Tab-separated table of C-alpha atoms and ligand atoms in Angstrom:
chain	number	residue	atom	x	y	z
A	1	MET	CA	0.104	0.256	0.428
A	2	THR	CA	1.230	3.729	-0.776
A	3	LYS	CA	2.080	5.532	2.493
A	4	ARG	CA	0.035	9.113	1.577
A	5	GLN	CA	0.389	12.690	3.111
A	6	ALA	CA	-1.395	15.454	3.718
A	7	PRO	CA	0.408	18.359	1.146
A	8	ARG	CA	2.708	20.513	2.954
A	9	TRP	CA	2.867	24.056	1.567
A	10	LYS	CA	6.694	24.112	2.299
A	11	GLU	CA	6.957	21.705	-0.834
A	12	LEU	CA	4.146	22.914	-2.860
A	13	ALA	CA	5.599	26.283	-3.019
A	14	PRO	CA	8.770	25.651	-4.687
A	15	LEU	CA	6.303	23.569	-8.001
A	16	LEU	CA	4.388	27.075	-8.380
A	17	ARG	CA	6.147	29.040	-10.299
A	18	PRO	CA	4.286	30.680	-12.894
A	19	ALA	CA	4.971	30.915	-16.398
A	20	PRO	CA	8.019	33.294	-17.650
A	21	ARG	CA	6.264	36.548	-18.903
A	22	THR	CA	8.329	37.451	-22.046
A	23	GLY	CA	7.127	39.731	-25.134
A	24	THR	CA	4.106	41.245	-25.584
A	25	ARG	CA	0.277	39.695	-25.445
A	26	ALA	CA	0.192	39.029	-28.719
A	27	ASP	CA	3.850	37.527	-28.578
A	28	ARG	CA	2.414	35.117	-26.113
A	29	ALA	CA	-0.230	34.237	-28.259
A	30	MET	CA	1.896	33.705	-31.243
A	31	GLN	CA	4.192	31.846	-29.192
A	32	ARG	CA	1.409	29.306	-27.416
A	33	LEU	CA	1.069	28.094	-31.519
A	34	VAL	CA	3.151	24.940	-31.964
A	35	ASN	CA	2.611	24.418	-35.362
A	36	VAL	CA	1.453	25.254	-38.881
A	37	GLU	CA	-1.930	23.725	-38.055
A	38	ASP	CA	-2.092	25.766	-34.873
A	39	LEU	CA	-2.097	29.187	-37.537
A	40	ARG	CA	-4.091	27.851	-39.516
A	41	ALA	CA	-7.293	27.421	-36.461
A	42	ARG	CA	-6.195	30.850	-35.638
A	43	ALA	CA	-6.105	32.163	-39.071
A	44	LYS	CA	-9.902	31.148	-40.087
A	45	ARG	CA	-11.032	32.507	-36.872
A	46	ARG	CA	-9.987	35.529	-37.549
A	47	THR	CA	-9.998	35.681	-41.721
A	48	PRO	CA	-13.334	36.345	-43.264
A	49	ARG	CA	-15.286	32.487	-44.432
A	50	ALA	CA	-14.083	33.508	-48.291
A	51	VAL	CA	-11.078	34.599	-48.216
A	52	PHE	CA	-10.199	32.159	-45.820
A	53	ASP	CA	-11.929	29.665	-48.498
A	54	TYR	CA	-9.699	30.944	-51.142
A	55	VAL	CA	-6.165	29.687	-49.601
A	56	ASP	CA	-7.429	27.195	-47.564
A	57	GLY	CA	-8.979	25.517	-50.950
A	58	ALA	CA	-7.575	23.776	-53.969
A	59	ALA	CA	-9.394	23.027	-56.786
A	60	GLU	CA	-11.824	20.149	-58.108
A	61	GLY	CA	-12.006	17.134	-55.394
A	62	GLU	CA	-8.911	18.680	-54.222
A	63	ILE	CA	-7.428	15.088	-53.928
A	64	SER	CA	-4.049	16.528	-54.914
A	65	ILE	CA	-3.456	18.443	-52.003
A	66	GLY	CA	-4.002	16.179	-50.141
A	67	ARG	CA	-2.343	13.240	-51.335
A	68	SER	CA	0.758	15.864	-51.454
A	69	ARG	CA	0.130	15.301	-47.747
A	70	ASP	CA	-0.501	12.074	-47.283
A	71	LEU	CA	3.127	11.119	-48.751
A	72	PHE	CA	4.619	13.489	-47.003
A	73	ARG	CA	2.693	11.810	-43.389
A	74	ASP	CA	2.961	8.470	-45.170
A	75	LEU	CA	7.067	8.813	-45.949
A	76	GLU	CA	9.283	6.924	-43.667
A	77	PHE	CA	12.743	8.742	-42.289
A	78	VAL	CA	16.122	6.764	-41.819
A	79	PRO	CA	18.245	8.158	-38.968
A	80	ARG	CA	21.395	6.954	-39.200
A	81	ILE	CA	23.021	6.703	-34.763
A	82	LEU	CA	25.710	8.133	-33.009
A	83	ARG	CA	26.855	10.880	-35.479
A	84	ASP	CA	28.002	13.924	-33.755
A	85	VAL	CA	25.240	16.405	-34.293
A	86	SER	CA	25.764	19.246	-31.774
A	87	ASN	CA	26.734	21.516	-34.610
A	88	CYS	CA	23.938	22.161	-37.083
A	89	ASN	CA	23.896	23.651	-39.974
A	90	PRO	CA	21.005	24.246	-42.128
A	91	SER	CA	22.135	27.291	-44.573
A	92	THR	CA	22.346	25.901	-48.697
A	93	THR	CA	22.284	28.040	-51.762
A	94	ILE	CA	20.086	28.523	-53.971
A	95	LEU	CA	20.946	29.626	-57.372
A	96	GLY	CA	24.129	30.805	-55.831
A	97	GLN	CA	22.722	33.282	-53.817
A	98	PRO	CA	23.261	31.712	-50.122
A	99	SER	CA	19.658	30.717	-47.798
A	100	SER	CA	19.233	30.600	-44.372
A	101	TYR	CA	17.371	27.552	-45.224
A	102	PRO	CA	16.401	24.904	-47.878
A	103	PHE	CA	13.014	26.851	-48.121
A	104	ALA	CA	11.608	29.855	-49.647
A	105	PHE	CA	8.094	32.161	-49.884
A	106	ALA	CA	6.172	30.625	-52.864
A	107	PRO	CA	3.834	33.443	-55.018
A	108	THR	CA	1.221	34.300	-53.860
A	109	GLY	CA	-1.382	37.017	-54.684
A	110	PHE	CA	-3.965	39.402	-53.516
A	111	THR	CA	-1.901	38.097	-49.792
A	112	ARG	CA	-3.265	42.163	-48.663
A	113	MET	CA	-6.277	40.690	-48.711
A	114	MET	CA	-5.243	37.822	-46.590
A	115	HIS	CA	-4.410	40.252	-44.058
A	116	HIS	CA	-3.794	44.183	-44.173
A	117	GLU	CA	0.140	43.724	-43.674
A	118	GLY	CA	0.600	42.069	-47.360
A	119	GLU	CA	3.509	41.610	-49.662
A	120	VAL	CA	5.585	43.930	-47.070
A	121	ALA	CA	4.815	41.921	-43.768
A	122	VAL	CA	6.023	38.421	-45.359
A	123	ALA	CA	9.104	39.811	-47.651
A	124	LYS	CA	10.343	41.326	-44.510
A	125	VAL	CA	10.133	38.293	-42.834
A	126	ALA	CA	12.255	37.338	-46.162
A	127	GLN	CA	14.289	39.841	-45.592
A	128	ARG	CA	15.409	39.011	-41.547
A	129	ASN	CA	15.759	35.308	-41.696
A	130	GLY	CA	17.876	35.290	-45.371
A	131	ILE	CA	15.601	33.309	-47.319
A	132	PRO	CA	14.583	34.110	-51.229
A	133	PHE	CA	10.748	35.611	-51.496
A	134	ALA	CA	8.778	35.777	-54.963
A	135	LEU	CA	6.119	38.299	-56.047
A	136	SER	CA	3.444	36.921	-57.867
A	137	THR	CA	2.346	39.099	-60.776
A	138	MET	CA	-0.855	39.316	-59.089
A	139	GLY	CA	0.681	40.700	-55.577
A	140	THR	CA	-1.352	43.970	-54.530
A	141	THR	CA	1.847	45.149	-54.022
A	142	THR	CA	4.118	47.179	-56.798
A	143	PRO	CA	7.249	45.694	-57.489
A	144	GLU	CA	8.726	48.842	-57.134
A	145	ASP	CA	7.250	49.738	-53.647
A	146	LEU	CA	8.249	46.115	-52.274
A	147	ALA	CA	12.236	46.505	-53.507
A	148	ALA	CA	11.842	50.170	-51.662
A	149	ALA	CA	10.265	47.493	-48.194
A	150	VAL	CA	12.626	45.541	-48.158
A	151	PRO	CA	16.059	46.220	-50.918
A	152	ASP	CA	18.422	43.474	-48.960
A	153	ALA	CA	16.131	40.518	-49.334
A	154	ASP	CA	16.623	38.267	-52.459
A	155	ARG	CA	13.667	39.197	-54.118
A	156	TRP	CA	12.018	36.695	-57.344
A	157	PHE	CA	9.646	37.948	-59.817
A	158	GLN	CA	6.754	35.184	-60.306
A	159	LEU	CA	5.275	35.959	-64.034
A	160	TYR	CA	2.313	34.709	-66.189
A	161	VAL	CA	2.302	35.986	-69.398
A	162	TRP	CA	-0.337	37.650	-70.933
A	163	ARG	CA	-2.433	37.707	-73.708
A	164	ASP	CA	-0.536	41.307	-74.432
A	165	ARG	CA	2.862	40.762	-74.882
A	166	GLU	CA	3.885	44.028	-74.401
A	167	PHE	CA	2.249	43.961	-70.612
A	168	SER	CA	4.273	40.838	-70.346
A	169	ILE	CA	7.768	42.556	-71.031
A	170	ASN	CA	6.885	46.160	-69.345
A	171	LEU	CA	6.638	43.807	-65.928
A	172	VAL	CA	9.804	41.923	-66.847
A	173	GLU	CA	11.390	45.701	-67.568
A	174	ARG	CA	9.632	47.181	-63.960
A	175	ALA	CA	10.865	43.724	-61.945
A	176	LYS	CA	14.623	43.776	-63.843
A	177	GLU	CA	14.753	47.686	-63.076
A	178	SER	CA	13.657	47.399	-58.974
A	179	GLY	CA	16.349	44.906	-58.740
A	180	TYR	CA	14.684	41.433	-59.152
A	181	ARG	CA	17.142	38.869	-59.370
A	182	THR	CA	15.624	35.797	-60.547
A	183	LEU	CA	12.452	35.684	-63.066
A	184	ILE	CA	9.650	32.290	-62.042
A	185	LEU	CA	7.386	31.812	-64.678
A	186	SER	CA	4.085	30.426	-63.889
A	187	VAL	CA	3.510	27.505	-66.670
A	188	ASP	CA	0.685	25.469	-64.792
A	189	MET	CA	-2.315	28.014	-65.462
A	190	PRO	CA	-3.544	27.860	-69.147
A	191	VAL	CA	-6.926	28.357	-67.759
A	192	GLY	CA	-7.953	28.491	-63.871
A	193	GLY	CA	-8.478	25.859	-62.658
A	194	ALA	CA	-12.177	24.776	-61.199
A	195	ARG	CA	-11.959	25.943	-57.449
A	196	LEU	CA	-15.077	25.332	-56.296
A	197	ARG	CA	-15.451	26.748	-53.216
A	198	ASP	CA	-14.944	30.105	-54.182
A	199	VAL	CA	-18.042	29.307	-56.418
A	200	ARG	CA	-20.060	28.513	-53.649
A	201	ASN	CA	-18.508	31.125	-52.093
A	202	GLY	CA	-18.943	33.704	-54.652
A	203	PHE	CA	-15.872	35.032	-54.129
A	204	ALA	CA	-14.900	37.678	-55.965
A	205	ILE	CA	-11.835	39.697	-56.291
A	206	PRO	CA	-11.694	42.540	-54.773
A	207	PRO	CA	-14.532	40.872	-52.151
A	208	HIS	CA	-17.265	43.030	-52.638
A	209	LEU	CA	-19.696	43.584	-49.972
A	210	THR	CA	-23.087	41.387	-49.999
A	211	LEU	CA	-25.310	40.816	-47.586
A	212	ARG	CA	-23.809	37.555	-46.756
A	213	THR	CA	-20.482	38.864	-46.728
A	214	PHE	CA	-21.879	42.120	-45.046
A	215	LEU	CA	-23.376	39.743	-42.025
A	216	GLU	CA	-20.201	37.691	-42.154
A	217	GLY	CA	-18.351	41.069	-41.600
A	218	ALA	CA	-19.667	40.975	-38.018
A	219	THR	CA	-17.917	38.513	-37.515
A	220	HIS	CA	-14.275	39.019	-38.280
A	221	PRO	CA	-14.466	43.574	-37.945
A	222	ASN	CA	-10.857	43.278	-37.603
A	223	TRP	CA	-10.291	41.722	-40.406
A	224	TRP	CA	-13.222	44.436	-42.188
A	225	ILE	CA	-11.799	47.672	-40.474
A	226	ASN	CA	-8.112	46.867	-41.804
A	227	PHE	CA	-9.698	46.162	-44.844
A	228	LEU	CA	-11.334	49.213	-45.430
A	229	THR	CA	-8.859	51.594	-43.484
A	230	THR	CA	-5.770	50.811	-45.594
A	231	GLU	CA	-4.977	51.856	-49.286
A	232	PRO	CA	-7.715	50.315	-52.048
A	233	LEU	CA	-6.520	46.804	-53.221
A	234	SER	CA	-5.164	47.710	-55.899
A	235	PHE	CA	-2.892	45.337	-57.952
A	236	ALA	CA	0.490	45.874	-58.691
A	237	THR	CA	-0.074	44.947	-62.100
A	238	LEU	CA	-4.094	45.230	-63.038
A	239	ASN	CA	-6.969	47.535	-61.900
A	240	ALA	CA	-10.590	46.511	-63.010
A	241	LEU	CA	-11.134	43.101	-62.313
A	242	THR	CA	-14.138	41.067	-61.722
A	243	GLY	CA	-15.394	37.231	-60.952
A	244	THR	CA	-13.300	34.645	-59.479
A	245	VAL	CA	-9.898	33.844	-59.817
A	246	ALA	CA	-10.333	31.851	-62.139
A	247	ASP	CA	-12.684	33.766	-64.142
A	248	THR	CA	-9.612	36.784	-64.437
A	249	ALA	CA	-7.455	34.131	-65.298
A	250	ASP	CA	-9.179	33.136	-68.311
A	251	GLN	CA	-9.471	37.004	-69.292
A	252	LEU	CA	-5.861	37.700	-68.925
A	253	PHE	CA	-3.932	35.239	-69.521
A	254	ASP	CA	-2.379	33.941	-72.731
A	255	PRO	CA	-3.786	30.006	-73.310
A	256	SER	CA	-1.247	29.649	-76.320
A	257	LEU	CA	1.796	30.177	-74.254
A	258	ASN	CA	4.712	27.075	-75.509
A	259	PHE	CA	7.731	26.467	-76.033
A	260	GLU	CA	8.897	28.881	-78.287
A	261	ASP	CA	7.503	31.267	-75.859
A	262	LEU	CA	9.813	30.633	-73.190
A	263	MET	CA	13.088	31.250	-75.686
A	264	TRP	CA	11.054	34.996	-75.915
A	265	LEU	CA	11.454	34.899	-72.410
A	266	ARG	CA	15.201	34.192	-71.976
A	267	GLU	CA	16.541	37.066	-74.830
A	268	GLN	CA	14.361	39.658	-72.320
A	269	TRP	CA	15.933	38.648	-69.392
A	270	GLU	CA	19.555	38.133	-68.829
A	271	GLY	CA	19.420	36.558	-65.234
A	272	PRO	CA	18.444	33.253	-64.209
A	273	ILE	CA	14.671	31.613	-65.037
A	274	VAL	CA	12.234	29.079	-63.050
A	275	VAL	CA	10.520	27.003	-64.815
A	276	LYS	CA	6.670	26.685	-62.155
A	277	GLY	CA	4.784	23.754	-62.142
A	278	ILE	CA	6.438	21.171	-63.926
A	279	GLN	CA	4.553	17.592	-63.599
A	280	ASN	CA	6.723	15.274	-65.776
A	281	VAL	CA	10.354	14.818	-66.230
A	282	ASP	CA	10.563	15.547	-70.222
A	283	ASP	CA	8.514	18.834	-69.918
A	284	ALA	CA	11.594	19.257	-67.471
A	285	ARG	CA	14.079	17.774	-69.237
A	286	ARG	CA	13.559	20.409	-72.225
A	287	VAL	CA	12.421	23.530	-69.710
A	288	VAL	CA	15.727	23.090	-69.054
A	289	ASP	CA	18.041	22.496	-72.547
A	290	LEU	CA	16.392	25.654	-73.518
A	291	GLY	CA	18.008	27.617	-71.105
A	292	ALA	CA	16.273	27.222	-67.110
A	293	SER	CA	18.256	27.430	-64.376
A	294	GLY	CA	15.733	26.220	-61.946
A	295	VAL	CA	12.027	24.277	-62.062
A	296	VAL	CA	9.679	24.172	-59.489
A	297	LEU	CA	7.664	20.511	-59.283
A	298	SER	CA	4.582	21.480	-58.546
A	299	ASN	CA	0.423	21.716	-59.390
A	300	HIS	CA	0.277	25.213	-57.716
A	301	GLY	CA	-0.920	23.476	-54.062
A	302	GLY	CA	-3.411	21.609	-56.022
A	303	ARG	CA	-5.256	23.975	-57.659
A	304	GLN	CA	-5.410	23.699	-60.856
A	305	LEU	CA	-5.116	20.055	-62.639
A	306	ASP	CA	-6.464	17.904	-59.603
A	307	ARG	CA	-5.245	13.933	-59.592
A	308	SER	CA	-1.884	15.515	-61.413
A	309	PRO	CA	1.181	13.774	-59.456
A	310	VAL	CA	2.771	14.202	-56.852
A	311	PRO	CA	5.642	16.377	-56.738
A	312	LEU	CA	8.012	14.395	-53.999
A	313	ARG	CA	7.801	11.786	-56.474
A	314	LEU	CA	8.943	13.625	-59.146
A	315	ILE	CA	12.588	15.086	-57.675
A	316	ARG	CA	14.197	11.545	-57.851
A	317	PRO	CA	13.559	10.961	-61.670
A	318	THR	CA	13.746	14.674	-62.487
A	319	VAL	CA	17.525	15.760	-60.588
A	320	LYS	CA	18.826	11.523	-62.900
A	321	ALA	CA	17.300	13.467	-65.836
A	322	ILE	CA	19.189	17.027	-66.090
A	323	GLY	CA	21.818	16.409	-63.532
A	324	ASP	CA	23.734	19.176	-62.871
A	325	ASP	CA	22.210	21.451	-65.135
A	326	ALA	CA	19.400	23.404	-63.220
A	327	GLU	CA	18.453	23.160	-59.703
A	328	VAL	CA	15.129	21.513	-58.445
A	329	TYR	CA	12.692	22.647	-56.184
A	330	ILE	CA	9.302	21.405	-55.345
A	331	ASP	CA	5.843	22.793	-53.657
A	332	GLY	CA	2.627	21.715	-52.515
A	333	GLY	CA	1.566	20.169	-49.096
A	334	ILE	CA	4.775	21.321	-47.313
A	335	MET	CA	3.385	22.150	-44.063
A	336	ASN	CA	6.206	21.451	-41.667
A	337	GLY	CA	10.310	21.506	-41.863
A	338	ALA	CA	10.652	17.854	-41.446
A	339	ASP	CA	8.348	17.878	-45.028
A	340	VAL	CA	11.368	20.320	-46.335
A	341	VAL	CA	14.482	17.687	-45.080
A	342	ALA	CA	12.471	14.621	-46.497
A	343	ALA	CA	12.221	16.612	-49.857
A	344	VAL	CA	15.698	18.423	-50.061
A	345	ALA	CA	17.304	14.058	-49.380
A	346	LEU	CA	15.597	13.168	-51.916
A	347	GLY	CA	17.434	15.872	-54.136
A	348	ALA	CA	15.172	19.010	-53.878
A	349	ARG	CA	17.730	22.257	-53.989
A	350	ALA	CA	15.283	23.683	-51.825
A	351	CYS	CA	10.879	23.959	-51.302
A	352	PHE	CA	8.553	26.727	-52.126
A	353	VAL	CA	5.831	27.341	-49.202
A	354	GLY	CA	2.813	28.501	-49.785
A	355	ARG	CA	-0.508	28.258	-48.028
A	356	ALA	CA	1.918	27.932	-43.967
A	357	TYR	CA	3.118	31.202	-44.205
A	358	LEU	CA	-0.243	32.825	-45.344
A	359	TYR	CA	-1.968	30.882	-42.812
A	360	GLY	CA	0.416	32.632	-40.554
A	361	LEU	CA	0.188	35.929	-42.080
A	362	MET	CA	-3.791	35.646	-41.209
A	363	ALA	CA	-3.426	34.674	-38.185
A	364	GLY	CA	-1.145	37.315	-36.662
A	365	GLY	CA	0.464	39.494	-39.936
A	366	GLU	CA	4.362	40.230	-39.876
A	367	ARG	CA	4.670	38.329	-36.807
A	368	GLY	CA	2.183	35.394	-37.479
A	369	VAL	CA	5.020	34.845	-41.119
A	370	GLU	CA	7.553	34.777	-38.384
A	371	ARG	CA	6.035	32.087	-36.528
A	372	MET	CA	6.097	30.010	-38.897
A	373	VAL	CA	9.805	30.615	-39.759
A	374	GLU	CA	10.661	29.950	-36.287
A	375	LEU	CA	8.727	27.060	-36.268
A	376	PHE	CA	9.997	25.480	-39.669
A	377	ALA	CA	13.489	26.479	-38.582
A	378	ALA	CA	12.857	24.687	-35.596
A	379	ASP	CA	11.976	21.731	-37.522
A	380	VAL	CA	14.785	21.066	-40.078
A	381	VAL	CA	17.248	21.576	-37.719
A	382	ARG	CA	16.149	19.063	-35.242
A	383	THR	CA	14.832	16.289	-37.970
A	384	MET	CA	18.733	16.807	-38.951
A	385	GLN	CA	19.883	16.056	-35.637
A	386	LEU	CA	17.565	13.487	-35.207
A	387	LEU	CA	18.998	11.857	-39.141
A	388	GLY	CA	22.348	12.135	-37.841
A	389	VAL	CA	23.668	14.827	-40.292
A	390	THR	CA	24.520	18.415	-39.615
A	391	SER	CA	24.689	20.074	-42.787
A	392	ILE	CA	22.586	20.337	-46.272
A	393	THR	CA	25.198	18.223	-48.346
A	394	GLU	CA	24.517	15.036	-46.086
A	395	LEU	CA	20.414	14.662	-46.816
A	396	THR	CA	20.806	11.971	-49.034
A	397	PRO	CA	18.247	9.785	-50.771
A	398	GLU	CA	18.795	6.798	-47.719
A	399	LEU	CA	17.589	8.647	-45.463
A	400	VAL	CA	14.221	8.642	-46.455
A	401	ARG	CA	11.855	5.514	-47.722
A	402	LEU	CA	9.183	6.437	-49.933
A	403	PRO	CA	5.757	4.141	-49.798
A	404	ASN	CA	5.996	0.794	-52.554
A	405	GLU	CA	9.336	2.408	-53.424
A	406	HIS	CA	11.601	-0.156	-51.197
B	1	LIG	C1	-3.841	32.176	-51.918
B	1	LIG	C2	-2.748	31.101	-53.267
B	1	LIG	C3	-2.565	32.196	-54.092
B	1	LIG	C4	-1.324	31.454	-54.796
B	1	LIG	N1	-1.274	32.416	-56.512
B	1	LIG	C5	-0.310	32.633	-56.901
B	1	LIG	C6	0.137	32.837	-57.759
B	1	LIG	O1	-0.355	34.240	-57.931
B	1	LIG	N2	1.066	32.284	-58.725
B	1	LIG	C7	1.602	31.690	-59.301
B	1	LIG	O2	2.993	31.312	-59.794
B	1	LIG	N3	1.093	30.472	-57.531
B	1	LIG	C8	0.315	30.598	-57.040
B	1	LIG	N4	0.268	29.898	-56.000
B	1	LIG	C9	0.781	28.988	-55.859
B	1	LIG	C10	1.814	28.698	-54.693
B	1	LIG	O3	3.016	29.564	-55.468
B	1	LIG	C11	2.553	27.444	-54.429
B	1	LIG	O4	2.652	27.008	-55.550
B	1	LIG	C12	1.376	26.298	-54.155
B	1	LIG	O5	1.268	27.690	-52.976
B	1	LIG	C13	2.651	24.996	-52.934
B	1	LIG	O6	1.594	25.264	-52.051
B	1	LIG	P1	1.227	25.154	-50.581
B	1	LIG	O7	0.367	26.168	-50.809
B	1	LIG	O8	0.620	23.835	-50.144
B	1	LIG	O9	2.307	25.276	-50.321
B	1	LIG	C14	-0.847	30.264	-55.136
B	1	LIG	C15	-1.267	29.829	-53.984
B	1	LIG	C16	-2.167	30.144	-53.072
B	1	LIG	C17	-2.392	29.077	-51.353
């Protein structure tokens, strides 16, 4: 029988330690969010439903995005033991430029709608942490304003080629003149994907007030106040828009874009060109032969063709086909730093992250994006150490086993 005694204050007192109070209340609220799922839950509470769904959603049955996340969940890490992992360095280079971690911020449109701090907040976090930031053609901050706000960030400009070629060239010129280093050409949107949540929500860009959105606004007053009291959403590159994002894409983007256009673009831009939205090895090889310095294996986070290949599975065959001729990146469904480590071990030079930072932004503006990076950075380092490696170059395919590939 366990012998019991009455609790004595002398023994209890040292156990009663209030949690240390550091930072502001908002900082402490962020510290309590311990993964991207937590950031997502807070984002959902703080943002009107149609806006949250625009970010969170994907195309058709949302199968591709689910498969990407499932594969990250189902892979196995194969750690090495008894390695000295006391000093671990997660830094790498991306197209020759140092990057503190092997991940970067993917281009996302309409970012100032998710949170009024918008692209500038995200890019400041990128600059502070030494990782690349890609500004979308559909950005809500002009290339010039963003460059002025983050002069030292590694800035990439993402291009959709427009039906109006003069307009496309003008965009490229603006990016060049404001010091963007890399052009990232997105090729997976010849037409807009069928994003059913947007259709169901009647989601238009910019959001307009219907009775439903007005009533919903009452449950997200801060978002609406910020939205209505900051500079109106005009886009870096376009003005009067109506309809869903897919409608906009259909009106503006050129569905006749082809490999010859890539050669044309090559002549317009002296710096590196990265082609984003590659979904098979042959296309990767072909764009590299035409001068691309990098390819992003991507199905646009499942927002375009549903049931398209899972990018993680394409890394190894693509790396095999293009060798050292270009860098290989992936994106889609990356929710933590361990996902990044797995992709890098399989051969990716780096990963692009979309929704994860947008959840951070919607959850808490710049501070929320910073929290996302903090969480990813800690994951990357810890996962490397637990795998028994201390540098990015030691991450090799033997450390990861994909299901059905033994
Ligand atoms: C809200 C949102 C807007 C996006 N806008 C663009 C865009 O303007 N241009 C582009 O090339 N990709 C765009 N993407 C795709 C991302 O660059 C990236 O491929 C995708 O988000 C990766 O998947 P993840 O969100 O699961 O990380 C967007 C993605 C989201 C979620």
